[in-house]
Amino acid sequence: MGKDAEIISGSVVRWYPLVAESGTGCFVKDVDGNEFIDFNSGLVVLAVGHSHPRVVKAIKDQAEKLIHYSWTDFYYKPIIDLADQLTKITPGSFAKKVFFCNSGAEAIEAAMKLARWHTRKPLFLAYTGSFHGRTFGTMALTSSKPVQRKHFFPLLPEVTHVPYPYCYRCPFGLTYPECKMWCVDFIEEEVLKKYHPPEDTAAMVLEPIQGEGGYVVPPDDYFPRLKKILDKYDILMVADEIQSGMGRTGKWFAIEHWGVTPDIVATAKALASGLPIGATVAREELMDWEGGSHANTFGGNPVACAAALQVIGIIRDEKLMENATRQGAYLTKRLKEMQQKYPIIGDVRGKGLMVGAEFVKDQETKEPAAEQVQEIMNKCFKRGLAIITAGKSTMRFAPPLIITREILDEGLEIFEGAVKEVAAQLR
Ligand SMILES: Cc1ncc(COP(=O)(O)O)c(C=O)c1O
């Protein structure tokens, strides 16, 4: 850690001093031999667990055969096989095309460029509290913390942010369902009709469940109503499934929970179980940009593709979406029981194994218990549970989708012990 502080860029922040050395399944070990239950999945990447044997074998086999051959200049088969699978598992039974890259931000960047290229329109809509990446394009969409944008202006100027449907802290001060979802009508009445012309709007980029913003789940009728408005004005819907996709919520992609079919889907993180890859999947007719308009060197690397093909196979064969639904329901139940015991837990929400518990100093005022949630996180780390927060004061539960009831219980016991102590101090 001392050497790291000397030579690693200061722009990154570490949650706690976990120096990872190895990982197996739902566990990560540090260099001193301490083992942690991993509720982070290495930042929501290791959906099939650490070093799944099928993934390891596929990586080894592919590395012996072909490690790289620049997909935008030549051909190789693993990329075609993966594209084929992605067109099948993403929502919508229509023909699709896939663009490959190396990260989540690049997948969204590609979606933005494609939306502009296809529609010839310059503007974008995005949400407050969103996180889409760190490149200049995606940073312009991102609005979850000021530090992510501070001193980097000017950004892409053509992005308008609208309030995310965060019912626990409604930006309009309303209550669902009496609000009649003013937040969705607001987009049409106050934004599109007043100052953000739909004729100039290429796409709206959204997280079906807001990740970095605090694991926020919109109400059930939100996305169907939003899609109607977007369709009415010919605005493309881009679903950023980088954190919520690949089975995490119990479906391949979270937007499926609302029966809505986006025009473009971006995926990365869990796609290749830790190898860098991103993919942008669009309706075939949208992906009509000309040769040379967008490309890269490393995208859809053959080793990453081989790993990703195994990830998709494992999620299917081991029924991990079913497990995410089952364990997620149990996790949510346990957290709701804790909420009854400890008023410091203000809200519990999520789908599948993407679950957040928001901490507040007072249930009435809902003042975020930001320091307390950090303290709980640090206590968990010291006792063998790797877990981190999201948003201002939400604990995020994103364990590998292979997790069993026993491991979940073990982790929750550590978590509850920490909550109990911190809640007692607050009283
Ligand atoms: C929803 C979402 N979009 C985009 C990104 C950016 O992905 P990457 O860090 O791979 O660029 C992230 C990363 O946390 C994310 O959660």
PDB file of N, CA, C and O and ligand atoms in Angstrom, residues 43 102-106 108 131-134 207 211-212 240-244 268-269, ligand 1:
ATOM      1  N   LEU A  43     -16.651  -5.299  -7.599  1.00  0.00           N
ATOM      2  CA  LEU A  43     -17.420  -4.213  -8.215  1.00  0.00           C
ATOM      3  C   LEU A  43     -18.405  -4.724  -9.281  1.00  0.00           C
ATOM      4  O   LEU A  43     -18.402  -4.271 -10.428  1.00  0.00           O
ATOM      5  N   ASN A 102     -13.975  -2.258 -24.724  1.00  0.00           N
ATOM      6  CA  ASN A 102     -13.234  -2.823 -23.572  1.00  0.00           C
ATOM      7  C   ASN A 102     -13.791  -2.484 -22.208  1.00  0.00           C
ATOM      8  O   ASN A 102     -13.236  -2.913 -21.196  1.00  0.00           O
ATOM      9  N   SER A 103     -14.827  -1.666 -22.146  1.00  0.00           N
ATOM     10  CA  SER A 103     -15.300  -1.221 -20.823  1.00  0.00           C
ATOM     11  C   SER A 103     -16.724  -0.705 -20.924  1.00  0.00           C
ATOM     12  O   SER A 103     -17.261  -0.518 -22.030  1.00  0.00           O
ATOM     13  N   GLY A 104     -17.304  -0.434 -19.746  1.00  0.00           N
ATOM     14  CA  GLY A 104     -18.654   0.100 -19.710  1.00  0.00           C
ATOM     15  C   GLY A 104     -18.736   1.482 -20.344  1.00  0.00           C
ATOM     16  O   GLY A 104     -19.633   1.753 -21.155  1.00  0.00           O
ATOM     17  N   ALA A 105     -17.812   2.345 -19.958  1.00  0.00           N
ATOM     18  CA  ALA A 105     -17.842   3.710 -20.496  1.00  0.00           C
ATOM     19  C   ALA A 105     -17.780   3.688 -22.020  1.00  0.00           C
ATOM     20  O   ALA A 105     -18.528   4.401 -22.701  1.00  0.00           O
ATOM     21  N   GLU A 106     -16.913   2.837 -22.556  1.00  0.00           N
ATOM     22  CA  GLU A 106     -16.794   2.769 -24.024  1.00  0.00           C
ATOM     23  C   GLU A 106     -18.080   2.248 -24.669  1.00  0.00           C
ATOM     24  O   GLU A 106     -18.403   2.630 -25.793  1.00  0.00           O
ATOM     25  N   ILE A 108     -21.110   2.776 -23.589  1.00  0.00           N
ATOM     26  CA  ILE A 108     -22.066   3.893 -23.605  1.00  0.00           C
ATOM     27  C   ILE A 108     -21.624   4.950 -24.619  1.00  0.00           C
ATOM     28  O   ILE A 108     -22.430   5.513 -25.355  1.00  0.00           O
ATOM     29  N   PHE A 131     -24.825   7.186 -13.274  1.00  0.00           N
ATOM     30  CA  PHE A 131     -23.393   6.975 -13.526  1.00  0.00           C
ATOM     31  C   PHE A 131     -23.245   6.178 -14.808  1.00  0.00           C
ATOM     32  O   PHE A 131     -23.790   5.080 -14.942  1.00  0.00           O
ATOM     33  N   HIS A 132     -22.511   6.750 -15.769  1.00  0.00           N
ATOM     34  CA  HIS A 132     -22.344   6.068 -17.050  1.00  0.00           C
ATOM     35  C   HIS A 132     -20.892   5.933 -17.477  1.00  0.00           C
ATOM     36  O   HIS A 132     -20.621   5.352 -18.531  1.00  0.00           O
ATOM     37  N   GLY A 133     -19.948   6.499 -16.697  1.00  0.00           N
ATOM     38  CA  GLY A 133     -18.541   6.335 -17.061  1.00  0.00           C
ATOM     39  C   GLY A 133     -17.751   7.625 -16.939  1.00  0.00           C
ATOM     40  O   GLY A 133     -18.278   8.659 -16.519  1.00  0.00           O
ATOM     41  N   ARG A 134     -16.476   7.532 -17.313  1.00  0.00           N
ATOM     42  CA  ARG A 134     -15.514   8.612 -17.040  1.00  0.00           C
ATOM     43  C   ARG A 134     -14.933   9.265 -18.285  1.00  0.00           C
ATOM     44  O   ARG A 134     -14.044  10.096 -18.169  1.00  0.00           O
ATOM     45  N   GLU A 207     -30.218   4.075 -16.578  1.00  0.00           N
ATOM     46  CA  GLU A 207     -29.941   2.841 -15.839  1.00  0.00           C
ATOM     47  C   GLU A 207     -31.301   2.317 -15.361  1.00  0.00           C
ATOM     48  O   GLU A 207     -31.999   3.016 -14.620  1.00  0.00           O
ATOM     49  N   GLY A 211     -27.316   2.398 -10.201  1.00  0.00           N
ATOM     50  CA  GLY A 211     -26.291   1.679  -9.458  1.00  0.00           C
ATOM     51  C   GLY A 211     -25.516   2.572  -8.497  1.00  0.00           C
ATOM     52  O   GLY A 211     -25.820   2.640  -7.298  1.00  0.00           O
ATOM     53  N   GLU A 212     -24.531   3.284  -9.045  1.00  0.00           N
ATOM     54  CA  GLU A 212     -23.697   4.144  -8.191  1.00  0.00           C
ATOM     55  C   GLU A 212     -24.546   5.174  -7.451  1.00  0.00           C
ATOM     56  O   GLU A 212     -24.182   5.638  -6.380  1.00  0.00           O
ATOM     57  N   ASP A 240     -28.509   1.354 -20.074  1.00  0.00           N
ATOM     58  CA  ASP A 240     -27.174   1.089 -19.538  1.00  0.00           C
ATOM     59  C   ASP A 240     -27.320  -0.063 -18.544  1.00  0.00           C
ATOM     60  O   ASP A 240     -27.722   0.127 -17.396  1.00  0.00           O
ATOM     61  N   GLU A 241     -26.991  -1.261 -19.014  1.00  0.00           N
ATOM     62  CA  GLU A 241     -27.139  -2.478 -18.190  1.00  0.00           C
ATOM     63  C   GLU A 241     -25.769  -2.947 -17.705  1.00  0.00           C
ATOM     64  O   GLU A 241     -25.569  -4.124 -17.427  1.00  0.00           O
ATOM     65  N   ILE A 242     -24.854  -2.009 -17.621  1.00  0.00           N
ATOM     66  CA  ILE A 242     -23.476  -2.371 -17.285  1.00  0.00           C
ATOM     67  C   ILE A 242     -23.384  -2.954 -15.875  1.00  0.00           C
ATOM     68  O   ILE A 242     -22.680  -3.935 -15.651  1.00  0.00           O
ATOM     69  N   GLN A 243     -24.132  -2.382 -14.936  1.00  0.00           N
ATOM     70  CA  GLN A 243     -24.134  -2.926 -13.577  1.00  0.00           C
ATOM     71  C   GLN A 243     -25.312  -3.895 -13.351  1.00  0.00           C
ATOM     72  O   GLN A 243     -25.197  -4.873 -12.639  1.00  0.00           O
ATOM     73  N   SER A 244     -26.451  -3.590 -13.984  1.00  0.00           N
ATOM     74  CA  SER A 244     -27.681  -4.343 -13.692  1.00  0.00           C
ATOM     75  C   SER A 244     -27.884  -5.569 -14.580  1.00  0.00           C
ATOM     76  O   SER A 244     -28.787  -6.359 -14.341  1.00  0.00           O
ATOM     77  N   ALA A 268     -21.254  -4.639 -19.920  1.00  0.00           N
ATOM     78  CA  ALA A 268     -19.794  -4.780 -19.690  1.00  0.00           C
ATOM     79  C   ALA A 268     -19.631  -5.541 -18.381  1.00  0.00           C
ATOM     80  O   ALA A 268     -20.204  -6.617 -18.247  1.00  0.00           O
ATOM     81  N   LYS A 269     -18.905  -4.980 -17.406  1.00  0.00           N
ATOM     82  CA  LYS A 269     -18.705  -5.562 -16.073  1.00  0.00           C
ATOM     83  C   LYS A 269     -18.723  -7.096 -16.031  1.00  0.00           C
ATOM     84  O   LYS A 269     -17.690  -7.720 -16.216  1.00  0.00           O
TER      85      LYS A 269
HETATM   86  C1  LIG B   1     -24.222   1.726 -14.824  1.00  0.00           C
HETATM   87  C2  LIG B   1     -22.785   1.902 -15.206  1.00  0.00           C
HETATM   88  N1  LIG B   1     -22.481   2.384 -16.411  1.00  0.00           N
HETATM   89  C3  LIG B   1     -21.201   2.543 -16.809  1.00  0.00           C
HETATM   90  C4  LIG B   1     -20.142   2.246 -15.969  1.00  0.00           C
HETATM   91  C5  LIG B   1     -18.737   2.438 -16.428  1.00  0.00           C
HETATM   92  O1  LIG B   1     -18.115   1.224 -16.640  1.00  0.00           O
HETATM   93  P1  LIG B   1     -16.520   1.134 -16.707  1.00  0.00           P
HETATM   94  O2  LIG B   1     -15.998   1.447 -15.356  1.00  0.00           O
HETATM   95  O3  LIG B   1     -16.252  -0.274 -17.149  1.00  0.00           O
HETATM   96  O4  LIG B   1     -16.085   2.135 -17.721  1.00  0.00           O
HETATM   97  C6  LIG B   1     -20.419   1.749 -14.694  1.00  0.00           C
HETATM   98  C7  LIG B   1     -19.333   1.447 -13.759  1.00  0.00           C
HETATM   99  O5  LIG B   1     -19.505   1.382 -12.556  1.00  0.00           O
HETATM  100  C8  LIG B   1     -21.769   1.578 -14.289  1.00  0.00           C
HETATM  101  O6  LIG B   1     -22.094   1.113 -13.082  1.00  0.00           O
END
